[in-house]
């Protein structure tokens, strides 16, 4: 699904999920349009979906499915047309197969997909980019509110690609991570969790069960625990009208896509809890995907320091735009981010002379 290409080639992930459908893919494609515009990237928005449970397929079946899918859409995608990336149920290996299938028709084209393995032209730093970007957003909020990271605590729901990197990076910067969780439940400690130690445990055990000197709690109890920053970084719709009233966090950072429902949004607004929206917070992933695309077009690889510092520049600018616009117009950060993205797309469409 290609939503809007006024600002540049379409960009978005491909998901393999049993419940992927056109409505969901259309909504996610539009989210990419506003997200890329907000970050100032020269892209439009798109999304792809295949209704399948990837967990039930063998590696060979996944490889053949990906090749057939790529052959079916090869006339719609291209490094200057539409550049897919991984999403739910797909990963760097899927992108390697897509690149290979596209290349077998068009010749070697690493810039056709992003999120590839580094050996095939993927960007160094892409794995941590979304989590790192989200922590840069928290840094900027602390600067605005003149709060010291050392006196600031975080709760993170989700300990996957985004959540576990956020926990590590935030810990390194001196924030106190007091709670984390995965699909099976969470752990909590008011004293703060030793994240490097937890990472070691989690790496070998793949679970929080048996981790000592912390309280073991449910996901919902974690979400309603008192904290400065609450960071849903797992799935969509976890803060709803059922639990919004019990949220005790001062600020919500939407690292996942759509974690707060519109009904919950209203309740949180009435409680004066600030929400920094997904289009801003998790844009680090697509920003570093953009770096990967540039590197592929030039057949050149950047050092990690360059990736991280360019990421910081772009996301800090997007944060300042959202913050200033919200304060100037007295609107929520969500509305500010959406209206900025929308204005930029409309302006480009006007310049192009779309009728
Ligand atoms: P992931 O699959 O690596 O990790 C997801 C984590 O959430 C896991 O720890 C899992 O156990 C946990 N989880 C799953 N269901 C849960 C539930 N019902 N309750 C609590 N925890 C649950 O996924 P990810 O790549 O870290 O993505 C997380 C979110 O961030 C998604 O919404 C995704 O769309 C969004 N996002 C990710 C990226 C990226 O670069 N990975 C970029 C933009 C947005």
JSON list of C-alpha atoms in Angstrom, two decimals, residues 64-65 69 76 103 116 120 158 168 179 185 221 257 267 276 296:
[
{"chain": "A", "resi": 64, "resn": "UNK", "atom": "CA", "xyz": [10.28, -18.92, -1.19]},
{"chain": "A", "resi": 65, "resn": "UNK", "atom": "CA", "xyz": [7.33, -16.83, 0.10]},
{"chain": "A", "resi": 69, "resn": "UNK", "atom": "CA", "xyz": [6.10, -11.69, -2.90]},
{"chain": "A", "resi": 76, "resn": "UNK", "atom": "CA", "xyz": [6.02, -1.17, -7.80]},
{"chain": "A", "resi": 103, "resn": "UNK", "atom": "CA", "xyz": [18.53, -8.19, -7.92]},
{"chain": "A", "resi": 116, "resn": "UNK", "atom": "CA", "xyz": [19.58, -5.67, 5.72]},
{"chain": "A", "resi": 120, "resn": "UNK", "atom": "CA", "xyz": [24.99, -7.04, 2.64]},
{"chain": "A", "resi": 158, "resn": "UNK", "atom": "CA", "xyz": [8.61, -4.57, 26.05]},
{"chain": "A", "resi": 168, "resn": "UNK", "atom": "CA", "xyz": [20.69, -0.25, 28.04]},
{"chain": "A", "resi": 179, "resn": "UNK", "atom": "CA", "xyz": [10.73, -1.58, 35.66]},
{"chain": "A", "resi": 185, "resn": "UNK", "atom": "CA", "xyz": [5.17, -10.11, 32.74]},
{"chain": "A", "resi": 221, "resn": "UNK", "atom": "CA", "xyz": [0.64, -3.45, 37.30]},
{"chain": "A", "resi": 257, "resn": "UNK", "atom": "CA", "xyz": [3.26, 2.34, 17.42]},
{"chain": "A", "resi": 267, "resn": "UNK", "atom": "CA", "xyz": [-8.33, 10.65, 29.92]},
{"chain": "A", "resi": 276, "resn": "UNK", "atom": "CA", "xyz": [5.16, 12.28, 23.22]},
{"chain": "A", "resi": 296, "resn": "UNK", "atom": "CA", "xyz": [23.98, 2.00, -0.43]}
]
